[in-house]
Amino acid sequence: MLNAQVKHNMELIAELLHITAGGRRIAILSEETANSLAIHSSDRIRITHGTQQTIAIANLAANFPKNRIGLYDEISTSLNIKDDEKINIQLAQLPESLNHVRAKLRGERLRETDIQKIVTDVVERHLSEVEIAAFLTAINIHGLSMTENEAMSKAMVNTGKTITFNNPPILDKHSIGGIPGDKTSILVVPIIAAAGYTIPKTSSRAITSPAGTADRVETLCPVNLTTKEIRETVKKTNGCLVWGGSLELAPADDLFIKVEYPLGIDPMLLPSIMSKKKAIGATHVAIDIPTGSGAKIKTRTEAYLLASDFVELGKRLDMKIQCAMTFGEQPIGCAIGPALEAQEALNTLMGNGPADLIDKATTLAGMLFEMVGATNGKHKAETILKSRKAETKLRQIIETQGGNSSVKPDEIPIGNETAEVKAQQAGRTLWISTECIVQIAREAGAPREKGAGVVLKAKLGDAVRKGSVLFQIHAERPGKLQSALELAESLQPYVLSRKPEERMLLDQVPAKVAHDKSFMPER
Amino acid sequence: MLNAQVKHNMELIAELLHITAGGRRIAILSEETANSLAIHSSDRIRITHGTQQTIAIANLAANFPKNRIGLYDEISTSLNIKDDEKINIQLAQLPESLNHVRAKLRGERLRETDIQKIVTDVVERHLSEVEIAAFLTAINIHGLSMTENEAMSKAMVNTGKTITFNNPPILDKHSIGGIPGDKTSILVVPIIAAAGYTIPKTSSRAITSPAGTADRVETLCPVNLTTKEIRETVKKTNGCLVWGGSLELAPADDLFIKVEYPLGIDPMLLPSIMSKKKAIGATHVAIDIPTGSGAKIKTRTEAYLLASDFVELGKRLDMKIQCAMTFGEQPIGCAIGPALEAQEALNTLMGNGPADLIDKATTLAGMLFEMVGATNGKHKAETILKSRKAETKLRQIIETQGGNSSVKPDEIPIGNETAEVKAQQAGRTLWISTECIVQIAREAGAPREKGAGVVLKAKLGDAVRKGSVLFQIHAERPGKLQSALELAESLQPYVLSRKPEERMLLDQVPAKVAHDKSFMPER
């Protein structure tokens, strides 16, 4: 990019807009000025101010004054430009990485250096969101080869920060996400850490789900730690449960997710997860792939393909990977929503938890134990859980991260506004729509209102009587409770029948009640 | 979209940014404000001011003041919002059309109503450029079925303006573009009009080529006519040669092209061309598909497929289509650049033109004559050309559009700065790189500097002596001439050999001289 061919140049007067462009490197020209320089919208311009230069993407505005250039803070700050100063602009070549993006649109395989250039230009904002969107769409359709996934993972690590810990092995656990109520990490981390292994767990916040692990843990203690604080916490407790969003571990991924979100696509699942694991120096990672109609991965076939890709990519990145395909037909445990889930996790560590959550957490922790040499990992995990050593360890982590280590489950604030949704007939729980449960919990206020959510009173296979409670809605505000309740009554997320064959209809088109197909970019 | 579910709402103070966002409907929120409303970047917000409402796309800015909302002119003007007025905002649902965009990303076929919704939301700016980019990329890979092409063409007509003319048949000619020097339309229009048929020709300006037909004609007379002026010109002369860009015939297409341009893709070729023909009421259209290594369409196979798609789509849109696959291995005629091409076209109409241009123009005009009933169309076209009736007709069109009808070819201003590129060996012209000729002409200043360009002195098959002139460069400024000459010497667009088999090398990788692969969005 720096050897861009100079075609024309012009002196313009800077007009600072005094707002950021959300990180984008954009400059605004009048159509007239752009026309006289043969600049089209999306062309790159080289901005020179004194001895400093930068490349920006040109946006054209109809009514912008001629001979002026509008600068968002990203540009004016980096070149230290003041209002009304004269700056020079030239048409610059399109970045080389855009040729590689175009090659991917044609379905070509990219080389490691091509991918490195693309990722660097994403992070340095030399590729526009339009170009990133086209790239991600093409990858979503054509797929990435394993060699491309490897290059992408490495490039995402190389363009971000890394954290190193002193005592290998470094263990980690990750779920590809998509199942509401999955608070497994809050159990796995203290089980592993209580056994003396290092497990520095970073998590995301919810985007379209009712709660991310960071949202759940935040009801127990701060999660927005600095790198230094994370290292201190891990040194003291062997583990941590922190928000990864501000650590810049793989900043390209954050920019990809921003573009993927409106499109409802997730083509970077493998490199996104693996780059973040590599950036914190993980050596052994258990990856949870919830599988079933309520999950991101709908079939066993898909799950096996994805799992073997994770294992192979791990080898190439020098990490040991073990994948667990887990039952993904209903929420995990009973609680959905940040505070409700933290409460359920703490209750489980205190010996009072739902069977599926206990089984899932001890299975995943057990897998990790066996990866580092234990013979009966699940038993080891169960023993640590039953001994309450994991509870003690979580309380130690809570304290070190700045929370109240003696918190009782009942003291975690839950939304006071509650309503119950009852069975309109007797029967067995044949099916629970995770998508509908997600929407109801969000309508109630989750994840922003941390006490909001849903508590299931019947899970798959449970017999219910007519009029008995199927689930309870919690909200912090009456208005939210009301609209969540109305949504629940129209969506009817439970299907009950005496025998499975009594209720053959899965869904109908067009739908009886309009609602969005959910898409969870959370990983 | 208008039944968007209300989730949260907040009163914010308007801060007018006093610039347009290039037509985009964008509002800026601080990250803090967005967070408290659970709004993510790219989410839609409903803005209410008094009794008026609109939907905008949320952009987040780190340092924007809390409790304020930044409004570009598009939003503030449409709702008549003044600085510091209080307005209400709510999170709105994503537009329904986005679900159809997502369906296309999954490779699904879209229904006519889905496509109509997408195109409407593109024109009304309810879909962001990120979403449009993903849609176009998916179409570029998956393709559009004929039914989708039909729906797209109709939707693009329905969302734009139309012009109607009184005397059917309405004839038209269009080239899919990509060949430099193609001034055929400047001959075809007066030939057809001179025979008494109506041919209201709209053309585009160059984006990445050295000249569009509108740029060429603009050196003879104004091309930026209003709809009323076009109707008057056609009434008086049977034809016109105008710029279509400001007529809003298919505004969705202009927005698609803006996004396609940086991506170097052209997935809307069929509906883009056909919607514009339909919008001016064309009944019989000759479509030129230049075919060859220098053209957009590289092989006969591709050309036949595209041609039969044009014919079929024409049937569905109630237009008669005939396609000409024309020789696309070298520029048409000798002149490349707006003024040089206008000069060559005028010379040709005055009886002094290159054989390939004459043959191409009379063939296409002849095809049109036969489509409306003539038996030997090409002969009819040749007769009109030779009789100078076509010249007289062009002069009449020039006069009616506001130009000098008695202009002599030599009076068209050409760049005075000239240089010659000479053969470094004797031989026959085996190959001319149209891509390199395009770049040299643009480096000389075309299309912005209308007198700039290239004049070929040898075409395919011509024998040249060592030291004889291969082509001449014209520029308006010495600096441009110099850089075009340097580019010409490094690119060496001519391949000479005594016999074809003496020069087997087509290209080498990596290239000796770095240069962009050209992409011409002009149609």
Tab-separated table of N, CA, C and O in Angstrom, chain A residues 343-386:
chain	number	residue	atom	x	y	z
A	343	GLN	N	-26.588	-17.728	40.291
A	343	GLN	CA	-27.195	-18.341	41.476
A	343	GLN	C	-27.217	-19.872	41.338
A	343	GLN	O	-26.835	-20.601	42.267
A	344	GLU	N	-27.656	-20.349	40.177
A	344	GLU	CA	-27.726	-21.796	39.969
A	344	GLU	C	-26.332	-22.428	39.992
A	344	GLU	O	-26.134	-23.521	40.532
A	345	ALA	N	-25.346	-21.723	39.401
A	345	ALA	CA	-23.981	-22.253	39.393
A	345	ALA	C	-23.447	-22.352	40.823
A	345	ALA	O	-22.852	-23.364	41.217
A	346	LEU	N	-23.678	-21.297	41.598
A	346	LEU	CA	-23.191	-21.298	42.988
A	346	LEU	C	-23.887	-22.385	43.794
A	346	LEU	O	-23.242	-23.135	44.549
A	347	ASN	N	-25.200	-22.510	43.617
A	347	ASN	CA	-25.941	-23.589	44.281
A	347	ASN	C	-25.371	-24.963	43.926
A	347	ASN	O	-25.241	-25.831	44.784
A	348	THR	N	-25.013	-25.132	42.663
A	348	THR	CA	-24.475	-26.423	42.209
A	348	THR	C	-23.130	-26.707	42.881
A	348	THR	O	-22.858	-27.833	43.320
A	349	LEU	N	-22.300	-25.682	42.970
A	349	LEU	CA	-20.998	-25.859	43.638
A	349	LEU	C	-21.193	-26.159	45.132
A	349	LEU	O	-20.338	-26.770	45.772
A	350	MET	N	-22.343	-25.725	45.678
A	350	MET	CA	-22.638	-25.952	47.099
A	350	MET	C	-23.410	-27.254	47.312
A	350	MET	O	-23.920	-27.515	48.405
A	351	GLY	N	-23.494	-28.069	46.249
A	351	GLY	CA	-24.077	-29.399	46.422
A	351	GLY	C	-25.540	-29.507	46.064
A	351	GLY	O	-26.174	-30.533	46.300
A	352	ASN	N	-26.086	-28.461	45.450
A	352	ASN	CA	-27.518	-28.452	45.212
A	352	ASN	C	-27.817	-28.003	43.776
A	352	ASN	O	-28.355	-26.926	43.557
A	353	GLY	N	-27.441	-28.874	42.815
A	353	GLY	CA	-27.589	-28.446	41.415
A	353	GLY	C	-28.315	-29.450	40.551
A	353	GLY	O	-28.491	-30.609	40.942
A	354	PRO	N	-28.726	-29.038	39.362
A	354	PRO	CA	-29.428	-29.947	38.443
A	354	PRO	C	-28.459	-30.972	37.837
A	354	PRO	O	-27.287	-30.681	37.605
A	355	ALA	N	-29.001	-32.156	37.577
A	355	ALA	CA	-28.168	-33.283	37.141
A	355	ALA	C	-27.433	-32.994	35.839
A	355	ALA	O	-26.262	-33.360	35.670
A	356	ASP	N	-28.133	-32.342	34.862
A	356	ASP	CA	-27.471	-32.146	33.557
A	356	ASP	C	-26.285	-31.202	33.670
A	356	ASP	O	-25.233	-31.421	33.053
A	357	LEU	N	-26.431	-30.152	34.488
A	357	LEU	CA	-25.329	-29.205	34.663
A	357	LEU	C	-24.139	-29.885	35.339
A	357	LEU	O	-22.980	-29.709	34.917
A	358	ILE	N	-24.421	-30.691	36.385
A	358	ILE	CA	-23.348	-31.406	37.086
A	358	ILE	C	-22.646	-32.362	36.124
A	358	ILE	O	-21.417	-32.414	36.052
A	359	ASP	N	-23.446	-33.096	35.367
A	359	ASP	CA	-22.853	-34.067	34.451
A	359	ASP	C	-21.992	-33.389	33.408
A	359	ASP	O	-20.877	-33.824	33.109
A	360	LYS	N	-22.503	-32.285	32.843
A	360	LYS	CA	-21.765	-31.601	31.776
A	360	LYS	C	-20.461	-31.010	32.312
A	360	LYS	O	-19.398	-31.139	31.687
A	361	ALA	N	-20.538	-30.352	33.469
A	361	ALA	CA	-19.343	-29.707	34.021
A	361	ALA	C	-18.281	-30.727	34.406
A	361	ALA	O	-17.093	-30.551	34.114
A	362	THR	N	-18.704	-31.825	35.051
A	362	THR	CA	-17.700	-32.812	35.478
A	362	THR	C	-17.156	-33.589	34.280
A	362	THR	O	-15.999	-34.005	34.277
A	363	THR	N	-17.959	-33.760	33.255
A	363	THR	CA	-17.470	-34.425	32.033
A	363	THR	C	-16.381	-33.594	31.371
A	363	THR	O	-15.311	-34.096	31.009
A	364	LEU	N	-16.666	-32.286	31.215
A	364	LEU	CA	-15.687	-31.421	30.552
A	364	LEU	C	-14.426	-31.253	31.397
A	364	LEU	O	-13.306	-31.304	30.878
A	365	ALA	N	-14.605	-31.072	32.697
A	365	ALA	CA	-13.432	-30.968	33.586
A	365	ALA	C	-12.654	-32.283	33.553
A	365	ALA	O	-11.419	-32.291	33.507
A	366	GLY	N	-13.399	-33.391	33.559
A	366	GLY	CA	-12.758	-34.703	33.503
A	366	GLY	C	-11.941	-34.906	32.234
A	366	GLY	O	-10.836	-35.472	32.264
A	367	MET	N	-12.487	-34.432	31.105
A	367	MET	CA	-11.747	-34.517	29.845
A	367	MET	C	-10.422	-33.779	29.966
A	367	MET	O	-9.377	-34.265	29.522
A	368	LEU	N	-10.462	-32.614	30.562
A	368	LEU	CA	-9.232	-31.829	30.727
A	368	LEU	C	-8.239	-32.570	31.630
A	368	LEU	O	-7.032	-32.619	31.336
A	369	PHE	N	-8.746	-33.151	32.733
A	369	PHE	CA	-7.848	-33.902	33.624
A	369	PHE	C	-7.174	-35.040	32.862
A	369	PHE	O	-5.978	-35.278	33.012
A	370	GLU	N	-7.961	-35.754	32.057
A	370	GLU	CA	-7.378	-36.879	31.324
A	370	GLU	C	-6.384	-36.414	30.263
A	370	GLU	O	-5.404	-37.101	29.963
A	371	MET	N	-6.637	-35.228	29.688
A	371	MET	CA	-5.701	-34.692	28.685
A	371	MET	C	-4.326	-34.427	29.294
A	371	MET	O	-3.315	-34.450	28.595
A	372	VAL	N	-4.293	-34.145	30.591
A	372	VAL	CA	-2.997	-33.884	31.233
A	372	VAL	C	-2.574	-35.067	32.106
A	372	VAL	O	-1.721	-34.916	32.988
A	373	GLY	N	-3.191	-36.251	31.896
A	373	GLY	CA	-2.619	-37.446	32.497
A	373	GLY	C	-3.468	-38.214	33.494
A	373	GLY	O	-3.107	-39.335	33.866
A	374	ALA	N	-4.595	-37.676	33.950
A	374	ALA	CA	-5.414	-38.403	34.928
A	374	ALA	C	-6.053	-39.624	34.270
A	374	ALA	O	-6.239	-39.659	33.045
A	375	THR	N	-6.364	-40.639	35.057
A	375	THR	CA	-6.955	-41.841	34.473
A	375	THR	C	-8.481	-41.808	34.529
A	375	THR	O	-9.138	-42.132	33.562
A	376	ASN	N	-9.072	-41.422	35.639
A	376	ASN	CA	-10.528	-41.303	35.681
A	376	ASN	C	-10.906	-39.852	35.948
A	376	ASN	O	-11.206	-39.466	37.087
A	377	GLY	N	-10.864	-39.072	34.883
A	377	GLY	CA	-11.023	-37.628	35.008
A	377	GLY	C	-12.363	-37.216	35.571
A	377	GLY	O	-12.450	-36.341	36.432
A	378	LYS	N	-13.441	-37.866	35.069
A	378	LYS	CA	-14.775	-37.464	35.509
A	378	LYS	C	-14.921	-37.714	37.013
A	378	LYS	O	-15.474	-36.882	37.744
A	379	HIS	N	-14.423	-38.848	37.461
A	379	HIS	CA	-14.503	-39.164	38.887
A	379	HIS	C	-13.739	-38.125	39.709
A	379	HIS	O	-14.208	-37.653	40.747
A	380	LYS	N	-12.573	-37.752	39.193
A	380	LYS	CA	-11.766	-36.749	39.884
A	380	LYS	C	-12.534	-35.429	40.000
A	380	LYS	O	-12.564	-34.793	41.060
A	381	ALA	N	-13.180	-35.063	38.891
A	381	ALA	CA	-13.951	-33.806	38.882
A	381	ALA	C	-15.123	-33.886	39.851
A	381	ALA	O	-15.401	-32.938	40.604
A	382	GLU	N	-15.807	-35.018	39.831
A	382	GLU	CA	-16.955	-35.187	40.739
A	382	GLU	C	-16.512	-35.109	42.199
A	382	GLU	O	-17.196	-34.524	43.051
A	383	THR	N	-15.368	-35.719	42.489
A	383	THR	CA	-14.854	-35.701	43.863
A	383	THR	C	-14.562	-34.275	44.321
A	383	THR	O	-14.914	-33.863	45.431
A	384	ILE	N	-13.916	-33.514	43.424
A	384	ILE	CA	-13.596	-32.120	43.776
A	384	ILE	C	-14.873	-31.315	43.989
A	384	ILE	O	-14.972	-30.507	44.914
A	385	LEU	N	-15.866	-31.569	43.125
A	385	LEU	CA	-17.136	-30.843	43.250
A	385	LEU	C	-17.819	-31.190	44.571
A	385	LEU	O	-18.224	-30.295	45.331
A	386	LYS	N	-17.911	-32.504	44.853
A	386	LYS	CA	-18.607	-32.942	46.078
A	386	LYS	C	-17.901	-32.466	47.334
A	386	LYS	O	-18.543	-32.164	48.338
